[in-house]
Every structure is written in structure tokens, then in C-alpha cells.
Short mmCIF file of C-alpha atoms in Angstrom, two decimals:
data_model
loop_
_atom_site.label_atom_id
_atom_site.label_comp_id
_atom_site.label_asym_id
_atom_site.label_seq_id
_atom_site.Cartn_x
_atom_site.Cartn_y
_atom_site.Cartn_z
CA UNK A 254 0.00 0.00 0.00
CA UNK A 255 2.89 2.37 0.71
CA UNK A 256 3.96 2.33 -2.91
CA UNK A 257 0.48 2.37 -4.46
CA UNK A 258 0.98 5.88 -5.82
CA UNK A 259 4.29 4.85 -7.32
CA UNK A 260 2.61 1.94 -9.11
CA UNK A 261 -0.41 3.88 -10.35
CA UNK A 262 0.00 5.10 -13.92
CA UNK A 263 -2.63 7.68 -14.82
CA UNK A 264 -4.13 7.31 -18.30
CA UNK A 265 -5.63 10.78 -18.53
CA UNK A 266 -9.11 9.26 -18.59
CA UNK A 267 -10.71 10.13 -15.24
CA UNK A 268 -13.32 7.35 -15.42
CA UNK A 269 -10.69 4.70 -16.14
CA UNK A 270 -8.22 6.09 -13.59
CA UNK A 271 -10.89 6.14 -10.87
CA UNK A 272 -11.77 2.53 -11.63
CA UNK A 273 -8.12 1.45 -11.53
CA UNK A 274 -7.59 3.22 -8.20
CA UNK A 275 -10.67 1.58 -6.71
CA UNK A 276 -9.62 -1.76 -8.18
CA UNK A 277 -6.34 -1.51 -6.26
CA UNK A 278 -8.09 -0.59 -3.02
CA UNK A 279 -10.73 -3.31 -3.38
CA UNK A 280 -7.94 -5.80 -4.12
CA UNK A 281 -6.28 -5.06 -0.79
CA UNK A 282 -9.42 -6.37 0.88
CA UNK A 283 -9.77 -9.33 -1.47
CA UNK A 284 -12.83 -7.92 -3.21
CA UNK A 285 -13.25 -8.48 -6.94
CA UNK A 286 -13.32 -5.47 -9.24
CA UNK A 287 -16.71 -6.75 -10.45
CA UNK A 288 -18.07 -5.55 -7.09
CA UNK A 289 -17.13 -1.89 -7.70
CA UNK A 290 -20.42 0.01 -7.85
CA UNK A 291 -21.23 2.39 -10.68
CA UNK A 292 -18.71 0.79 -13.01
CA UNK A 293 -18.84 -0.80 -16.43
CA UNK A 294 -16.15 -2.04 -18.79
CA UNK A 295 -13.28 -0.97 -16.54
CA UNK A 296 -14.53 2.56 -15.98
CA UNK A 297 -16.60 4.45 -13.43
CA UNK A 298 -19.89 5.59 -14.95
CA UNK A 299 -20.43 9.16 -13.74
CA UNK A 300 -24.00 9.30 -15.02
CA UNK A 301 -24.97 6.40 -12.75
CA UNK A 302 -23.58 8.23 -9.72
CA UNK A 303 -25.34 11.47 -10.63
CA UNK A 304 -28.63 9.57 -11.14
CA UNK A 305 -28.57 8.50 -7.47
CA UNK A 306 -29.08 12.09 -6.32
#
């Protein structure tokens, strides 16, 4: 976990980068990336988050 920022390579795509960051965090706890809410095809879907409001 200490070197997570060193390992993270930003793509410039915020939706993809957010998913990859969450994927790393979920992985620490042994949770599959398929369990990340508001995500599809390796990206966070902003519209789904906004729709919750």
C-alpha cells in the first residue's frame, strides 16, 4: 500500500483512472473489481452516480 501511488499510472481518462484506483483498493481487501459500484467495462460511470441524487 505504501507504494500504491508509485505503481499507479494515470491514463488521462478520469473514469478509467478512478476505476483502476478503486480496483487496487478493493484488491487489498480481497474484493473483486466486479463488485465496484457504478462501473462498467473498466470505468466508473459518472451518469450512474449522478442519477442517485
